[in-house]
Short mmCIF file of C-alpha atoms and ligand atoms in Angstrom, two decimals:
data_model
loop_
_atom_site.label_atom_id
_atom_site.label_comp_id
_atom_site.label_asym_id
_atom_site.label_seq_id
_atom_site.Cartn_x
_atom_site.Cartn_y
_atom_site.Cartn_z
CA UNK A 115 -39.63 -9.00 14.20
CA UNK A 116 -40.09 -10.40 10.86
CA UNK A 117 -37.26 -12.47 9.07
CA UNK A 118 -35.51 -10.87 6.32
CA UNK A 119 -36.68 -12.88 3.26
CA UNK A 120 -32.88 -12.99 1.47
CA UNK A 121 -29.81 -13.06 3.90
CA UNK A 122 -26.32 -11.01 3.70
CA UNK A 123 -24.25 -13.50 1.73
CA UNK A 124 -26.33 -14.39 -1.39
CA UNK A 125 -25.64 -13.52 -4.12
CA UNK A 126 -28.05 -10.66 -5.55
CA UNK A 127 -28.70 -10.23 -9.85
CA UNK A 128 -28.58 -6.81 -11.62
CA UNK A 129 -29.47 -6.09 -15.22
CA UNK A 130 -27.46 -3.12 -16.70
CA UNK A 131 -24.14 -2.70 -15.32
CA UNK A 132 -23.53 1.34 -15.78
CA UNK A 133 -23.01 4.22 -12.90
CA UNK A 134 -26.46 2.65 -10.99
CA UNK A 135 -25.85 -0.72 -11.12
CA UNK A 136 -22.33 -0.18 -9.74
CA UNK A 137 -23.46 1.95 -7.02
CA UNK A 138 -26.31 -0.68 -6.12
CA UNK A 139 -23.14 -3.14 -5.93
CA UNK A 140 -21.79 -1.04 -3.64
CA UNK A 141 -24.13 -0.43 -1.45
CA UNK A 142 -24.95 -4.67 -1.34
CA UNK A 143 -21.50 -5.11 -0.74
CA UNK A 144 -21.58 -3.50 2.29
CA UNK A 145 -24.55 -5.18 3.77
CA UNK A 146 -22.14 -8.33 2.95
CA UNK A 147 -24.01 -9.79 0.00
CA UNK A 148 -22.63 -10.67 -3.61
CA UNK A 149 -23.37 -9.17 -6.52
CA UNK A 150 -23.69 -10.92 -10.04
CA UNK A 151 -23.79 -8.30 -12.84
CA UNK A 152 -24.72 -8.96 -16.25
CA UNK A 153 -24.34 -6.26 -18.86
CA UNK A 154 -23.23 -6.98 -22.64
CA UNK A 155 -20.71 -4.15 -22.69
CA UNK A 156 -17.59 -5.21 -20.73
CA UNK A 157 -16.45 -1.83 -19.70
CA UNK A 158 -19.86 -1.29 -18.00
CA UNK A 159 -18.53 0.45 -14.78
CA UNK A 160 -20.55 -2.50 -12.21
CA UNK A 161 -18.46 -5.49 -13.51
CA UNK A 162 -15.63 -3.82 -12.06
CA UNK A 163 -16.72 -3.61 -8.59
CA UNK A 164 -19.52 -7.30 -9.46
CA UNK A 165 -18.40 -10.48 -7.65
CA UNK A 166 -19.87 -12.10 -10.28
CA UNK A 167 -19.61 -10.72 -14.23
CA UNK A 168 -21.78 -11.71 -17.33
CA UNK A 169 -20.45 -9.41 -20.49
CA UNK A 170 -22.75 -11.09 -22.45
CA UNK A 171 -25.77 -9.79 -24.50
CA UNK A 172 -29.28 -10.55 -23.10
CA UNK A 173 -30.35 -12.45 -25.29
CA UNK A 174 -27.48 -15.31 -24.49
CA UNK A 175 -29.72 -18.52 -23.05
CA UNK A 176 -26.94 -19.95 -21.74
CA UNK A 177 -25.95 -17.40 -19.38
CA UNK A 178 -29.93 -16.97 -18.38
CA UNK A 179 -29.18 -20.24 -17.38
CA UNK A 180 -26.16 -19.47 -15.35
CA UNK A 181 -26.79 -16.34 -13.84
CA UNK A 182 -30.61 -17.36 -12.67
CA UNK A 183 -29.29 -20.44 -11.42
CA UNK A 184 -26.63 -18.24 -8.94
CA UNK A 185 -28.68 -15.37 -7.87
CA UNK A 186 -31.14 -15.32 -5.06
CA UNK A 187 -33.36 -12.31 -6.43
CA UNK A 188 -33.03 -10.04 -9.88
CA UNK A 189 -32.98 -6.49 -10.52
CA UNK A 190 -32.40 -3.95 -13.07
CA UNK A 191 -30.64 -0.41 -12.97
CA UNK A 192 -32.65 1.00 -16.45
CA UNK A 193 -35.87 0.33 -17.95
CA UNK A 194 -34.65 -0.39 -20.94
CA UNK A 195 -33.55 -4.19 -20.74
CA UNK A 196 -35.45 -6.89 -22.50
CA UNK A 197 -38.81 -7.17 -20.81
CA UNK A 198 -38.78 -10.85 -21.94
CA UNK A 199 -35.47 -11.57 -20.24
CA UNK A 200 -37.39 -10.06 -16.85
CA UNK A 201 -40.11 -12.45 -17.26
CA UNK A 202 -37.57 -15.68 -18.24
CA UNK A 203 -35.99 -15.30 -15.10
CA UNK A 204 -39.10 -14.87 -13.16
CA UNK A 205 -40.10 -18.59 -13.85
CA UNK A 206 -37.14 -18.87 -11.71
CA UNK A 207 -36.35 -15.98 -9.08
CA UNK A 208 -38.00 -12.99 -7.83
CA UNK A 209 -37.07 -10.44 -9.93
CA UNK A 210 -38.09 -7.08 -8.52
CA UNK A 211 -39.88 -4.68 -9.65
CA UNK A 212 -41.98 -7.42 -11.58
CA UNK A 213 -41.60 -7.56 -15.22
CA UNK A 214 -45.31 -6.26 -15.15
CA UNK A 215 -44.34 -3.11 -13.63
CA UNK A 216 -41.00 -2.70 -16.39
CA UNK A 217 -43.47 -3.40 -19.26
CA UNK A 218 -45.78 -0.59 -18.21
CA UNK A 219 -43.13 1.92 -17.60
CA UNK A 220 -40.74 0.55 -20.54
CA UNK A 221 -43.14 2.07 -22.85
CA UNK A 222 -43.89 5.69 -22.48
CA UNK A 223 -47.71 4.98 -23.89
CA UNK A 224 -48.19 2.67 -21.85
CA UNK A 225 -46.85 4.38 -19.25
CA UNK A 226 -48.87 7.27 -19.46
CA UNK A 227 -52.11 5.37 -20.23
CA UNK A 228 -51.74 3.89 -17.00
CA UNK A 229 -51.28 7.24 -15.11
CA UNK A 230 -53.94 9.04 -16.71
CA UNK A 231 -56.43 6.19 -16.44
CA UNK A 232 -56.01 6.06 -12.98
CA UNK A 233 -56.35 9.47 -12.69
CA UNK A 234 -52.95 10.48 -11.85
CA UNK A 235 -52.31 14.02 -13.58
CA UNK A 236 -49.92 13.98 -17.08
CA UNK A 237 -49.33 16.33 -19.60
CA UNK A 238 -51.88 15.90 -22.76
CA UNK A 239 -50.76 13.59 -24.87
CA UNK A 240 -51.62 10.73 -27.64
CA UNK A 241 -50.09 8.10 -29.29
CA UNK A 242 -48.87 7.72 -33.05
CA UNK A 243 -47.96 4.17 -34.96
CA UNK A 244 -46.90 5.77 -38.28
CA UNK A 245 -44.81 9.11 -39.06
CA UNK A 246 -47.88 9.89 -41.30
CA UNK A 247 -50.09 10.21 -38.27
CA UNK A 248 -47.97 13.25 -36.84
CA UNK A 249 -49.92 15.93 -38.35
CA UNK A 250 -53.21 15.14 -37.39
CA UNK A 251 -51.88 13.85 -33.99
CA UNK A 252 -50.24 17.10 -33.14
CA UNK A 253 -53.33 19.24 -34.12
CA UNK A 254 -55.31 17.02 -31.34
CA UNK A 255 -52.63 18.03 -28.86
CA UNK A 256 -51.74 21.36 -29.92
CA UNK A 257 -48.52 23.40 -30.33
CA UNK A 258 -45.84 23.54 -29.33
CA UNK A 259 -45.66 19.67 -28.31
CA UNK A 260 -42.78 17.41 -27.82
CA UNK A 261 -42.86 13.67 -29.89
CA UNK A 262 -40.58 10.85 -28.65
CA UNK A 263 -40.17 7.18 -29.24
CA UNK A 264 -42.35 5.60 -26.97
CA UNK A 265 -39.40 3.03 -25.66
CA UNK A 266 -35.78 3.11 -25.29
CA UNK A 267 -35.48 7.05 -25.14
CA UNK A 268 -32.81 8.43 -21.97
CA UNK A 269 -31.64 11.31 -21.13
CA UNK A 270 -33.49 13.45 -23.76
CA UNK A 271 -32.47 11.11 -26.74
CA UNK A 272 -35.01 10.26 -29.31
CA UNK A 273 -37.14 13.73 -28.85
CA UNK A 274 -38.36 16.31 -31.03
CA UNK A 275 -39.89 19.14 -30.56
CA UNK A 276 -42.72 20.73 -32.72
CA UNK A 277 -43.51 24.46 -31.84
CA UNK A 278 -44.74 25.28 -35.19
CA UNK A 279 -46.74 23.68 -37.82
CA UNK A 280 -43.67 24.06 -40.19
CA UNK A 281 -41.56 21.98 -38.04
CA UNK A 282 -43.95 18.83 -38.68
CA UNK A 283 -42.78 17.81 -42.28
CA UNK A 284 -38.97 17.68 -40.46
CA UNK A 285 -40.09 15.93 -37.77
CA UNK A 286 -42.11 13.46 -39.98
CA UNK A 287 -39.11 12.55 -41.97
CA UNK A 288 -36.86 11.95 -39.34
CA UNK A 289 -39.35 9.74 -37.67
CA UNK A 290 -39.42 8.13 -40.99
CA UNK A 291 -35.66 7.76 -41.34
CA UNK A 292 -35.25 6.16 -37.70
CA UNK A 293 -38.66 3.99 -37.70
CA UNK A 294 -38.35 -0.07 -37.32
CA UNK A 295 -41.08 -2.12 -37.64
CA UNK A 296 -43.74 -2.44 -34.73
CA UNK A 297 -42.15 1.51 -33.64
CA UNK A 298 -45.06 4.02 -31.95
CA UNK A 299 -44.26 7.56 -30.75
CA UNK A 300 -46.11 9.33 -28.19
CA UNK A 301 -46.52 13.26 -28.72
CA UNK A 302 -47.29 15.66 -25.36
CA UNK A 303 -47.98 19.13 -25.05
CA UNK A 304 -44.64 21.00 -24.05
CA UNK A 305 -45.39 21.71 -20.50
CA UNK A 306 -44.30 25.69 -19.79
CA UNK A 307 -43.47 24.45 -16.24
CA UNK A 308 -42.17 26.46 -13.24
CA UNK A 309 -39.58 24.43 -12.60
CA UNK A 310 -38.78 20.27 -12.45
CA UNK A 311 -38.78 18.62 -9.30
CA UNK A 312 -38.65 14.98 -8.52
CA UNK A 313 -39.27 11.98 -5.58
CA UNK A 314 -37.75 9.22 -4.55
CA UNK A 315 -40.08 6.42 -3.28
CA UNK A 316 -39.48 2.86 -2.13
CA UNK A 317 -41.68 0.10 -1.71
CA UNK A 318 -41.33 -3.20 0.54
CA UNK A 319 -42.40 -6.83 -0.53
CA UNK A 320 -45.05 -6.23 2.66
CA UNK A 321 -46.55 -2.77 0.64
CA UNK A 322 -45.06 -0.65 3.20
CA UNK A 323 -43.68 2.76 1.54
CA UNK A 324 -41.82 5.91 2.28
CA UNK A 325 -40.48 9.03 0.41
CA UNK A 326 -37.36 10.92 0.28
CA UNK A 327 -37.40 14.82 0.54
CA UNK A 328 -38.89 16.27 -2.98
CA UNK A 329 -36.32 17.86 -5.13
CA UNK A 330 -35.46 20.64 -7.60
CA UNK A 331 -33.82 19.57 -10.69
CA UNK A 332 -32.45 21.82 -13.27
CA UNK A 333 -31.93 20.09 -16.85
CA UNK A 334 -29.64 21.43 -20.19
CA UNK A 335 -30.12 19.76 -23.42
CA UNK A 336 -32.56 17.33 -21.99
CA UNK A 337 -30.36 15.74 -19.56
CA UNK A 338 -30.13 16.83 -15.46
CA UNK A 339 -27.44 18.63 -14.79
CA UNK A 340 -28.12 19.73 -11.06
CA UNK A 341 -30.45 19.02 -8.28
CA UNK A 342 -30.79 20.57 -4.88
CA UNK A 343 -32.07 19.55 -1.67
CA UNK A 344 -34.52 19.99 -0.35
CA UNK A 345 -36.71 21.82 -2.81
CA UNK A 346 -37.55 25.40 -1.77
CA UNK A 347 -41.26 26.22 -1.65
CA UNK A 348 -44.29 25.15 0.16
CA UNK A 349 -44.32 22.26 2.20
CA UNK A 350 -48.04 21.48 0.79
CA UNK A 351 -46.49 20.80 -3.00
CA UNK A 352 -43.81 18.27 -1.02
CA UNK A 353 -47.01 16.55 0.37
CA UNK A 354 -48.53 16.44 -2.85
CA UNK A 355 -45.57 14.97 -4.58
CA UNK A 356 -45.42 12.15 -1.91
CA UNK A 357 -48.93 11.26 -1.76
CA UNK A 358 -48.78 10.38 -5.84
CA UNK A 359 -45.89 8.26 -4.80
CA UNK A 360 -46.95 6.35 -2.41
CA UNK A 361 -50.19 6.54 -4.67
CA UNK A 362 -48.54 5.52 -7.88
CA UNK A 363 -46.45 2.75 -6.23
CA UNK A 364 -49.29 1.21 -4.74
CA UNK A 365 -51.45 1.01 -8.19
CA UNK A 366 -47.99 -0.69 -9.26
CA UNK A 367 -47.72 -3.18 -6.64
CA UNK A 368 -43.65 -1.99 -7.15
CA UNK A 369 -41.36 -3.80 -5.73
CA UNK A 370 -38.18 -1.37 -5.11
CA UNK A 371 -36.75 2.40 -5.53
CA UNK A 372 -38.74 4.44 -7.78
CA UNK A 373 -38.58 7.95 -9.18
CA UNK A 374 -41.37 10.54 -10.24
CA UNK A 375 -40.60 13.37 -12.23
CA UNK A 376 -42.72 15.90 -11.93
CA UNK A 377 -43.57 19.35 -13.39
CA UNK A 378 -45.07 21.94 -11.39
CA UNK A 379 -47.02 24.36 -13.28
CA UNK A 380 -47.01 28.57 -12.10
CA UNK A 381 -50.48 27.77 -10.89
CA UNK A 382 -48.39 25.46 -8.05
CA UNK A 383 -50.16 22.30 -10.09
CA UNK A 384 -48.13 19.19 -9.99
CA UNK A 385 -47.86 16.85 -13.70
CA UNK A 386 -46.36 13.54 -13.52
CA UNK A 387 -43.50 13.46 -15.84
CA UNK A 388 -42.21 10.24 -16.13
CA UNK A 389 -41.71 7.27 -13.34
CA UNK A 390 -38.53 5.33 -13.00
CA UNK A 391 -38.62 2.06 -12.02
CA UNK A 392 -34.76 2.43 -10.01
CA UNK A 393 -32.57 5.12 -8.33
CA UNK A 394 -32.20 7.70 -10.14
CA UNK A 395 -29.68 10.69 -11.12
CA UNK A 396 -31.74 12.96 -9.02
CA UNK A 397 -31.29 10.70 -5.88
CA UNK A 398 -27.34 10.45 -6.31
CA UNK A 399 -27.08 13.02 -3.15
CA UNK A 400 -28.58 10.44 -1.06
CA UNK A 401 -25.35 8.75 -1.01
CA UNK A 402 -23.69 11.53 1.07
CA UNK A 403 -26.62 13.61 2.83
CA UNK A 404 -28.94 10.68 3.82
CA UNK A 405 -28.70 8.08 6.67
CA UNK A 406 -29.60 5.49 3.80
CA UNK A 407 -29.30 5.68 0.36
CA UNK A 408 -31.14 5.05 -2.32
CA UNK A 409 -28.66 1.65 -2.95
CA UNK A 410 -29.28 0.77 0.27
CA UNK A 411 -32.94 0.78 -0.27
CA UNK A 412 -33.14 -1.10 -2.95
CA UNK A 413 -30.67 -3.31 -1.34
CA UNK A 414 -33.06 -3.71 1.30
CA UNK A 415 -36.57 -3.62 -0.39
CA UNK A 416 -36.10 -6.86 -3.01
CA UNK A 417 -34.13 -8.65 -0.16
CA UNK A 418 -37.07 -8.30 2.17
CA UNK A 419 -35.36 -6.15 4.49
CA UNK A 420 -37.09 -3.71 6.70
CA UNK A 421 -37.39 -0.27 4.88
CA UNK A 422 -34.31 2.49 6.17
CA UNK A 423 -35.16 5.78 8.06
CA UNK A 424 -35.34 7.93 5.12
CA UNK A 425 -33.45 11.30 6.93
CA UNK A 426 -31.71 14.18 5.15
CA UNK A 427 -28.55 14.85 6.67
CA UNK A 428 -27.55 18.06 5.15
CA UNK A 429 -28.77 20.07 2.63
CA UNK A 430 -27.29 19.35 -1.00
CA UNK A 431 -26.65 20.19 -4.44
CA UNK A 432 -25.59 17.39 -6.95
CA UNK A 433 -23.93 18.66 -10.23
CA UNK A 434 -23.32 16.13 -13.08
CA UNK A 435 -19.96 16.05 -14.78
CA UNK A 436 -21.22 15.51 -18.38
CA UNK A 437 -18.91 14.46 -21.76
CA UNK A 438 -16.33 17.41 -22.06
CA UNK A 439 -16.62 18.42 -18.19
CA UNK A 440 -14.78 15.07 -17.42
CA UNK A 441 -11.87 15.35 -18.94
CA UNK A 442 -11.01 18.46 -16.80
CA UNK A 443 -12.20 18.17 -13.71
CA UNK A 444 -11.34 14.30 -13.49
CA UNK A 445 -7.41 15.13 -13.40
CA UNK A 446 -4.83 17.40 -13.02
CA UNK A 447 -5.44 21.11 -11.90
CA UNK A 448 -9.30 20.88 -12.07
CA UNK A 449 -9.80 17.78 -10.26
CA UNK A 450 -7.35 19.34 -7.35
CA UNK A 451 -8.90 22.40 -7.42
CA UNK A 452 -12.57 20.07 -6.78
CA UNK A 453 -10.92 18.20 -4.21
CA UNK A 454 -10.08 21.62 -2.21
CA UNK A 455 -13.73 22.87 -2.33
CA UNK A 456 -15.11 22.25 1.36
CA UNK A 457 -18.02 19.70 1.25
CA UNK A 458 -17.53 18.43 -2.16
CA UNK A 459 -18.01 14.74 -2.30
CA UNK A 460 -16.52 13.51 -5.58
CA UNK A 461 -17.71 10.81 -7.65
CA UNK A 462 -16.32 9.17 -10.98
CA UNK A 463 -17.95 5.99 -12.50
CA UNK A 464 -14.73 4.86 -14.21
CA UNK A 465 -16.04 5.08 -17.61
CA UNK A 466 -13.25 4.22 -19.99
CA UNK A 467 -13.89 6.77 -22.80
CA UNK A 468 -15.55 10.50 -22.95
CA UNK A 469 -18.06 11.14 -25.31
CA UNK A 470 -20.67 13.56 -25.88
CA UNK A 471 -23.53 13.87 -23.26
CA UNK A 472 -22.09 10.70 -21.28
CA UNK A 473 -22.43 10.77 -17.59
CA UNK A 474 -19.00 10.24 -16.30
CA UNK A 475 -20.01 11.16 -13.09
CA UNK A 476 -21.43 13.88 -10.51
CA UNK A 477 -20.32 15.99 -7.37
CA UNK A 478 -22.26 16.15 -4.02
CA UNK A 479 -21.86 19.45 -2.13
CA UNK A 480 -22.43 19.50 0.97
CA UNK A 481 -23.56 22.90 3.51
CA UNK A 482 -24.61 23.75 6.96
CA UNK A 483 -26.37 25.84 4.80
CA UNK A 484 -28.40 25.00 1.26
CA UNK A 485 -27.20 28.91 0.38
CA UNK A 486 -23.38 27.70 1.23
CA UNK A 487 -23.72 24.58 -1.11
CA UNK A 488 -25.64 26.18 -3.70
CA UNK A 489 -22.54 28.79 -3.81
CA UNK A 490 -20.09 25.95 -4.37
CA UNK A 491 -22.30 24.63 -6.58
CA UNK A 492 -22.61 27.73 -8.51
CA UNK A 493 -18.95 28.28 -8.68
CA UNK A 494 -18.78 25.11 -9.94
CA UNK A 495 -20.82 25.81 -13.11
CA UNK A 496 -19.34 28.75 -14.07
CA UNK A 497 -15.77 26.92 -13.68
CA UNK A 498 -17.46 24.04 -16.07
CA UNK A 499 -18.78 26.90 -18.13
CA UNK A 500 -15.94 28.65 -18.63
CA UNK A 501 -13.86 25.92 -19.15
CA UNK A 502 -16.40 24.71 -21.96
CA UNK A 503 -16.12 27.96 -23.61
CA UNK A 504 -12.14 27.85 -23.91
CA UNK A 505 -12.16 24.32 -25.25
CA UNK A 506 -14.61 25.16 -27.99
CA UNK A 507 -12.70 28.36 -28.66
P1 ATP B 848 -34.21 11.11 -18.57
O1 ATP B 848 -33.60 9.82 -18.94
O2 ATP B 848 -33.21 12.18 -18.34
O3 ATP B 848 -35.22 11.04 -17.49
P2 ATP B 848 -35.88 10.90 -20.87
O4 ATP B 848 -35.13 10.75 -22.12
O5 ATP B 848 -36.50 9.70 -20.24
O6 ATP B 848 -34.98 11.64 -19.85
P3 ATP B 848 -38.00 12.82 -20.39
O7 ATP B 848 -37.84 12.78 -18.93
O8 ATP B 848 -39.35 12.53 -20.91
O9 ATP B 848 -37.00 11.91 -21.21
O10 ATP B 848 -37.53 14.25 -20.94
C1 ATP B 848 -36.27 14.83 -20.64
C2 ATP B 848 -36.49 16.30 -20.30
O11 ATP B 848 -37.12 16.97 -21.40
C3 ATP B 848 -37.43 16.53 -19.12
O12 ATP B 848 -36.77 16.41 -17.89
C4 ATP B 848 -37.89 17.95 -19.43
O13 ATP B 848 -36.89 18.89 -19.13
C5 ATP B 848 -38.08 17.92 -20.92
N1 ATP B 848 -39.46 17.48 -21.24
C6 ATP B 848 -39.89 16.23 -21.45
N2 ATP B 848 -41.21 16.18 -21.70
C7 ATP B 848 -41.66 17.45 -21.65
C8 ATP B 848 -42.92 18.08 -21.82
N3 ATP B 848 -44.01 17.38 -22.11
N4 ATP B 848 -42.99 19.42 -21.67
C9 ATP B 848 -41.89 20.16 -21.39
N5 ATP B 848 -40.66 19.63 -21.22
C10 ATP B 848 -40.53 18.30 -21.35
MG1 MG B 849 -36.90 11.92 -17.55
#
């Protein structure tokens, strides 16, 4: 039996205190460590739940000081923290996955330059350091394509799209209107997938790995709005998906949870979208329909621990609530009605405000059946729908 490298009862660091970092706070809680959370915005939804809060910005050396001095081991719950703060505190503690591994995937170019030159399969794409470059760039990739900043983009922001050769001038100037010094933009063919699916893979600090079912994921506006489990379709594209996870992990040497988004093509192809180096939205249904979460796994893999038995429970469908949806379904006559529907599993991240295209949190339904949670699920969107129609009417 090998000894678990950090015990229950230290303290454990997390970068980014939204819906993630509070649910990884969770899930260490209950394995009886302590969680220090440091996130800039005080009504980050982790400090409430954090033994330990730092509502400072990153950038504050005394609280590096503080915070690597308490925790036994660092983490992040989005790849878009300072990779300099990652590598600060790893002259200290372990922080996990390695700064290394954020810097690649921080940066979309470098992200896909590492995929493609180790011959994973990604959509065509090239790089651009000045709007000026746009036109010529796009001709090399062809039309229609999709340009976004190569860092700090989420959840669809910071992305244009470019089906026409018309559209290039806009796109140009806007590039030009939001470009800071030292900015590059990557530009990729729009993919005319099948359909999105995505894994969940987690790595050990001994290199051992395992997968979570693959998933479907449906997406509006550029941000998910449902995924179901486990994907229908061939059990061969499942085993695909997993091998370039355990595949792209490995090339990594990732420490932790990570995500691959894929696209499948109609020829049954598979294109890596984008990896995550964390949980991820699509994985939220592990919390209810798996006999360890995706928490619980990272929990586990930058402590050291032995790896959980990755097994769905039930079949699933996870619907985001997203901006608007909140405000109905998180009170009154639409949250009751939600609270009624058998094998909904309800969660809200305690976000103080709504706004637009903010996550304020998602539903888990549960089934004997995938067809008698995708029903619920379904019922569910229309109810959002409809409700989204009256309040804009
Ligand atoms: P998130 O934070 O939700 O993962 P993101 O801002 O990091 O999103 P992407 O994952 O690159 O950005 O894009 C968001 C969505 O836009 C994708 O899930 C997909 O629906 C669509 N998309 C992105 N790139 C392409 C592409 N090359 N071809 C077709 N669709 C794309
Ligand atoms: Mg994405």
């Amino acid at each position: 039996m090998k000894a678990i490298v950090i015990e229950p009862g230290s303290v454990l660091g997390v970068l980014g205190g939204g819906q993630l970092g509070a649910m990884f706070t969770m899930a260490a809680c209950r394995l009886g460590y302590h969680v220090a959370v440091w996130d800039p915005d005080p009504e980050a939804p982790a400090h409430r739940v954090a033994t330990h809060s730092f509502p400072a910005p990153f950038t504050d050396q005394h609280v590096l000081a503080r915070f690597a001095d308490l925790v036994s081991v660092v983490t992040y719950e989005w790849e878009n923290i300072p990779a300099e703060l990652c590598q600060a505190l790893e002259q200290q503690k372990p922080v996990r996955p390695s700064s290394a591994v954020l810097s690649v995937i921080q940066d979309r170019l470098e992200q896909k330059g590492f995929l493609a030159s180790n011959g994973f399969p990604v959509p065509p794409f090239a790089g651009l350091t000045a709007p000026d470059q746009l036109a010529n760039i796009v001709r090399q990739v062809g039309y229609p394509a999709l340009c976004k900043t190569a860092t700090a983009g989420y959840d669809g922001k910071g992305q244009w799209r470019i089906t026409r050769e018309s559209d290039v001038r806009e796109v140009e100037q806007a590039l030009s209107e939001s470009a800071r010094p030292g900015m590059r933009w990557i530009v990729e063919s729009l993919i005319p997938f099948q359909r999105e699916l995505s894994i969940l893979v987690v790595r050990g600090i001994d290199g051992q790995s395992c997968t979570y079912p693959l998933v479907e994921n449906e997406h509006e506006e550029g941000i998910l709005r449902t995924t179901k489990v486990p994907a229908p379709g061939s059990s061969a594209v499942a085993e695909r998906a997993a091998a370039f996870a355990c595949q792209v992990v490995d090339r990594l040497e990732g420490v932790g949870v990570f995500c691959l988004e894929l696209f499948q093509l109609p020829s049954g192809e598979l294109l890596i979208n984008e990896i995550a180096p964390r949980p991820h939205n699509s994985g939220h249904y592990t919390l209810d329909a798996c006999s360890v979460s995706q928490f619980e796994q990272q929990v586990r893999a930058i402590c050291g621990m032995p790896l959980g038995e990755v097994r769905l429970l039930s079949p699933a469908v996870m619907v985001n609530l997203i901006g608007d949806d909140a405000a109905f379904f998180m009170k009154g006559a639409g949250c009751q009605a939600l609270l009624d529907v058998p094998g909904a599993v309800l969660h809200f991240y305690g976000k103080p405000a709504i706004r637009p295209r903010r996550k304020m949190g998602h539903v888990t339904f549960l089934g004997e059946t995938i067809s008698f949670a995708l029903d619920h699920a379904k019922q569910f969107r229309r109810t959002i729908r409809d409700h989204l129609r009256r309040s804009q009417s």
